[in-house]
Tab-separated table of C-alpha atoms and ligand atoms in Angstrom:
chain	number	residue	atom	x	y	z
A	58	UNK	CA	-148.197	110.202	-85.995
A	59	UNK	CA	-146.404	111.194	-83.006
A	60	UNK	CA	-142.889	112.062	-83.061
A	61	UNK	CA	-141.294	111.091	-80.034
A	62	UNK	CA	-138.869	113.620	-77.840
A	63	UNK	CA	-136.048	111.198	-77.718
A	64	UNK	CA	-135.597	111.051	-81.195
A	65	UNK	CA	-136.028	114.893	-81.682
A	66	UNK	CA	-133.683	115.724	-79.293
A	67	UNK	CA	-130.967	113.093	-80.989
A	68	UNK	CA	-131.595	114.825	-84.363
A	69	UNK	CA	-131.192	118.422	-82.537
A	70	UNK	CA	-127.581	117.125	-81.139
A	71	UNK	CA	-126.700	115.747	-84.448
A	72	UNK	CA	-127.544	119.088	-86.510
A	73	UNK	CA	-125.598	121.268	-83.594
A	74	UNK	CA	-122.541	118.880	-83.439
A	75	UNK	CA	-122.316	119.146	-87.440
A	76	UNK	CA	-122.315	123.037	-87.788
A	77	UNK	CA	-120.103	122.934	-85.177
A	78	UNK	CA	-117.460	120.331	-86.882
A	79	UNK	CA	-117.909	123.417	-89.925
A	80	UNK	CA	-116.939	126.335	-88.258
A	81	UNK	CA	-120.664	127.925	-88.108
A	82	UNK	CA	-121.479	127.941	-84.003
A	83	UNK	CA	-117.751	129.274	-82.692
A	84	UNK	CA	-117.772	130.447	-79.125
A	85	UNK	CA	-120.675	128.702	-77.990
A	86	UNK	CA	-122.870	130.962	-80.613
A	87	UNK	CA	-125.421	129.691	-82.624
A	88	UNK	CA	-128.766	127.478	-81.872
A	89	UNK	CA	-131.093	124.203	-83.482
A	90	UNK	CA	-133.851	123.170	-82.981
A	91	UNK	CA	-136.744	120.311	-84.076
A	92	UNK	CA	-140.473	120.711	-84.156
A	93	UNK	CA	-141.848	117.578	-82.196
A	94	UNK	CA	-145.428	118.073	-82.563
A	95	UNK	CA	-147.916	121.210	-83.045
A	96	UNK	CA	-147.133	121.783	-79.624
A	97	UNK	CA	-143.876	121.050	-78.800
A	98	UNK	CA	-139.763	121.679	-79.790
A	99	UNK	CA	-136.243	120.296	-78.955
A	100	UNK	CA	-133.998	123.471	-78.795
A	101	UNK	CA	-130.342	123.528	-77.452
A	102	UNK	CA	-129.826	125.275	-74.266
A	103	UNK	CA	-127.793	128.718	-73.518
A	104	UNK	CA	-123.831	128.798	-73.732
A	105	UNK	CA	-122.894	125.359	-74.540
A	106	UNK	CA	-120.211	124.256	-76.766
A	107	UNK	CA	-122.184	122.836	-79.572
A	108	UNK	CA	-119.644	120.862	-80.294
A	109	UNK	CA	-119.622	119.077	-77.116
A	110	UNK	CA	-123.547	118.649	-76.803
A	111	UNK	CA	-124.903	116.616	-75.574
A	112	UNK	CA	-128.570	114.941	-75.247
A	113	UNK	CA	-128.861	116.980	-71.400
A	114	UNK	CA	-128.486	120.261	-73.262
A	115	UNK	CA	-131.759	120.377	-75.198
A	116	UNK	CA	-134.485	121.373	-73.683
A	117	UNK	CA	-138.183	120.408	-74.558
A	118	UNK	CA	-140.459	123.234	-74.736
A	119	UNK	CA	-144.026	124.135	-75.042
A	120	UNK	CA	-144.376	126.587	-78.427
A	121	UNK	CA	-146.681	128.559	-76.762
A	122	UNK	CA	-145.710	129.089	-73.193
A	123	UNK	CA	-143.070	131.314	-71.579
A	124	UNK	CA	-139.554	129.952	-72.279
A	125	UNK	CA	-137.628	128.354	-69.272
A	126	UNK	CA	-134.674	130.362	-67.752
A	127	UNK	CA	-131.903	127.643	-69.551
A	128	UNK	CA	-133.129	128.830	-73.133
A	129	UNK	CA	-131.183	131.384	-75.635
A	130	UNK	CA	-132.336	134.450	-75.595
A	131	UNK	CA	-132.547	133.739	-79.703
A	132	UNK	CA	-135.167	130.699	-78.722
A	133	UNK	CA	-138.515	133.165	-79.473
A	134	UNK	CA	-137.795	133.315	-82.970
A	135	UNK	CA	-137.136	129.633	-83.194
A	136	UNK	CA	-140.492	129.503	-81.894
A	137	UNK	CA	-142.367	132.180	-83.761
A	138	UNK	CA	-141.323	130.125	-86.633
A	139	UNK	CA	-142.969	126.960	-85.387
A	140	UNK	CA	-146.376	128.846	-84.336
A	141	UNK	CA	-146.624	130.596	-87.527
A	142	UNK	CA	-145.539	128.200	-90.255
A	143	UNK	CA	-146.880	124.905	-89.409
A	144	UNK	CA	-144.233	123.560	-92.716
A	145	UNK	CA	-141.649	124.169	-90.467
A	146	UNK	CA	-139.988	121.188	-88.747
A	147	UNK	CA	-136.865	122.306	-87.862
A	148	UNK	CA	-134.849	125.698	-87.659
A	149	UNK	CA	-130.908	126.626	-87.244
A	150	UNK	CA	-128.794	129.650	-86.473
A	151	UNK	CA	-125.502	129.618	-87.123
A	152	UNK	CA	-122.582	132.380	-86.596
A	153	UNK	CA	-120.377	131.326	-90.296
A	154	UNK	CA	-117.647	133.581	-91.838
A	155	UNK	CA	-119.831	133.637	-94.996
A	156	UNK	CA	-122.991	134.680	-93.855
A	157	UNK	CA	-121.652	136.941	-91.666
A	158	UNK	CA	-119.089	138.895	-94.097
A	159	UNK	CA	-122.092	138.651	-96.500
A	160	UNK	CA	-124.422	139.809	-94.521
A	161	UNK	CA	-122.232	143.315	-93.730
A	162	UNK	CA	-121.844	143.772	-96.969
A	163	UNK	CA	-125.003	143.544	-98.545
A	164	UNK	CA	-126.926	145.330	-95.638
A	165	UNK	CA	-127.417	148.358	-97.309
A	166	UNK	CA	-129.214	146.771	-100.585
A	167	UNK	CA	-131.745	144.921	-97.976
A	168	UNK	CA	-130.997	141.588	-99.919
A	169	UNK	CA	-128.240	139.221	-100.822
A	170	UNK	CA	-129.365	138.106	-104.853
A	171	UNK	CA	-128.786	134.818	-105.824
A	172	UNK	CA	-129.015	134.240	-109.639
A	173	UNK	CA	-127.954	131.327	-111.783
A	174	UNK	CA	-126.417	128.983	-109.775
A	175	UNK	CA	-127.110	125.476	-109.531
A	176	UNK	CA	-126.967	124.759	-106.148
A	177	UNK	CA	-130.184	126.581	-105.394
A	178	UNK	CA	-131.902	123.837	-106.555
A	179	UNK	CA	-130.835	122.418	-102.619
A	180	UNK	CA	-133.257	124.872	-101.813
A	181	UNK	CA	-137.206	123.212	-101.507
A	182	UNK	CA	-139.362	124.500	-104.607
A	183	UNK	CA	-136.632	125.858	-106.363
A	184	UNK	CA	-136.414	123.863	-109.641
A	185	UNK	CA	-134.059	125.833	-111.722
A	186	UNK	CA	-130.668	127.239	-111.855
A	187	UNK	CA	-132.285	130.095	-113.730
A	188	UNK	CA	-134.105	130.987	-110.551
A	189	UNK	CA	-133.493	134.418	-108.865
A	190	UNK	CA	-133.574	134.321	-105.312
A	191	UNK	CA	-132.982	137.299	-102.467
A	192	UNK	CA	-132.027	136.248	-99.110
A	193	UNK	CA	-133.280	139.338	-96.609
A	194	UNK	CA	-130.836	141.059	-94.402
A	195	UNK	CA	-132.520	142.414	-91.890
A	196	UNK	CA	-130.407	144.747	-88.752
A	197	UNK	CA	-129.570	142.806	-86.026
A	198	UNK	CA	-131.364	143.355	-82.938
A	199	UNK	CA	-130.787	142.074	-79.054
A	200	UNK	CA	-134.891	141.724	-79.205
A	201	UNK	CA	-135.949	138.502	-80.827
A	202	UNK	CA	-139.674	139.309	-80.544
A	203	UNK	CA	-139.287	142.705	-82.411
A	204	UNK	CA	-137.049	140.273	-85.354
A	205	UNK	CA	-139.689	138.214	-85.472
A	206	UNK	CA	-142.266	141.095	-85.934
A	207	UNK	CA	-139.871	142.170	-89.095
A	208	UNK	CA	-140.089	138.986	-90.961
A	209	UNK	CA	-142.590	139.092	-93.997
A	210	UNK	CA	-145.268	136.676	-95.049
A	211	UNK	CA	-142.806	137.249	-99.204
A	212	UNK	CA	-139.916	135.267	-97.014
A	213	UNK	CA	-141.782	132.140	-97.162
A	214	UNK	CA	-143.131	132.152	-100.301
A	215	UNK	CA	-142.557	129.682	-103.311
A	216	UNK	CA	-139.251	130.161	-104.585
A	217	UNK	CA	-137.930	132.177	-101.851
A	218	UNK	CA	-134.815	131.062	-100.372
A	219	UNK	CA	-135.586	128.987	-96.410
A	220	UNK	CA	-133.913	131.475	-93.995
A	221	UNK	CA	-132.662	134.756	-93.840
A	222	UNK	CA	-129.828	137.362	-92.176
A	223	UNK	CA	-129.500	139.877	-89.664
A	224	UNK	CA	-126.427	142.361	-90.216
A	225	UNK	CA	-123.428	141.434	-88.735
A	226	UNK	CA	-124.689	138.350	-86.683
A	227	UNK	CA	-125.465	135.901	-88.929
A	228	UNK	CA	-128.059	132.959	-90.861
A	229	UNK	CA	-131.501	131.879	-89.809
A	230	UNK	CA	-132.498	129.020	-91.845
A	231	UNK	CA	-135.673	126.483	-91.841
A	232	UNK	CA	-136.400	123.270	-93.496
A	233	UNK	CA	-139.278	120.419	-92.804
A	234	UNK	CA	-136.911	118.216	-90.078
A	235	UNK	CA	-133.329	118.878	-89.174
A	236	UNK	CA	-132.294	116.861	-92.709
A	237	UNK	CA	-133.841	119.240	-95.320
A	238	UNK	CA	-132.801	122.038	-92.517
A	239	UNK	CA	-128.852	120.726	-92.748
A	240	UNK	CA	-129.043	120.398	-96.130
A	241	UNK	CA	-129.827	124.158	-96.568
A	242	UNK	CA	-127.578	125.142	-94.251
A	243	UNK	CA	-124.977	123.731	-96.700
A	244	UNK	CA	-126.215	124.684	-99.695
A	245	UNK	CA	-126.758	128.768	-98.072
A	246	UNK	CA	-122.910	128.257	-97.212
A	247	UNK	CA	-122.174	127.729	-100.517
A	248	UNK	CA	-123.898	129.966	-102.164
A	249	UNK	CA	-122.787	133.198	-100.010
A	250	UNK	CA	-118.689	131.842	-100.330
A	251	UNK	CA	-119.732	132.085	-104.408
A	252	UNK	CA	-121.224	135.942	-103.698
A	253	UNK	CA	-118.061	136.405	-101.696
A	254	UNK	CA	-115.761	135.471	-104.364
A	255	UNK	CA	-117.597	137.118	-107.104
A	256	UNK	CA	-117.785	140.444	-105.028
A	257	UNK	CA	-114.112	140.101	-104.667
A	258	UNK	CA	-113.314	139.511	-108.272
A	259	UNK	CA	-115.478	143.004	-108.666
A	260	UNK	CA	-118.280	141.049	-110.743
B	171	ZN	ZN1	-126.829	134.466	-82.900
């Protein structure tokens, strides 16, 4: 069935305006976005204050043709995702403390390792506390086609965490609409804040 723009575009304001209210898109940084159909995506526009968006500044876009000159330079991977995972329904970058610091400091290891914690069960088709998941860092990188050329068919595999980092910058994360996406988003906060602490505490 159909999914129609208006209501994608809502959703896309509503996941924007929430990261936002969190601390995770400061400085007009960060983007969403909504699949709404095999052809078509809601993504917010360049340099606005997501939390001030508004319906005007998400733009509807064709997944396969060349972007229009309001999009964020960021909006090819949000795309690549859509053309080459047809699970994904929604996608969000956000700029947070955690994944940031994170990020930095696991670059060198390749990987942030989650293990035993029960809030990875937020993640979908992870069923167990007891499962061990590694969240990529990848370098960061002003080309978003060449990013999207680094990501690995392993990230999306069963069990694997929905998103990855890029050093320094911050979190990509997916999910099947901009619920399961937000949801992820929350649960990926948590979980690097718990690496954070642990790191600190020199365990
Ligand atoms: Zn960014």
């Amino acid at each position: 069935m159909a999914i129609e723009p208006a209501s994608s575009i809502t959703e896309v304001v509503r996941l924007a305006r929430r990261a936002a209210a969190r601390g995770w898109a400061p400085a007009t940084s960060g983007n969403f976005s909504a699949r709404i159909d095999g052809a078509r995506a809601a993504i917010t526009t360049s340099g606005v204050d997501k939390g001030e968006l508004s319906e005007t500044d998400v733009l509807v876009v064709d997944i396969d043709a060349p972007l229009p000159p309001r999009a964020s330079a960021e909006a090819p991977l949000h795309l690549r995702l859509y053309r080459d995972r047809p699970e994904i329904g929604a996608v969000a970058h956000v700029h947070s403390p955690a994944a940031t610091a994170i990020s930095l400091f696991c670059r060198a290891r390749g990987a942030v390792h989650i293990v035993g914690l029960e809030l990875a069960k937020a993640f979908r088709g992870v069923t167990t506390h007891e499962a061990a998941l590694a969240v990529p860092v990848l370098d960061n990188d002003q080309d978003m086609d060449r990013v999207a050329g680094a990501l690995k068919t392993s990230f999306f595999g069963p069990g694997s965490a929905p998103g990855f980092l890029l050093a320094g910058h911050g979190l990509y994360a997916w999910g099947r609409d901009p619920g399961e996406v937000w949801r992820h988003l929350e649960a990926f906060d948590f979980l690097f804040e718990v690496a954070l602490r642990m790191e600190q505490l020199g365990r």
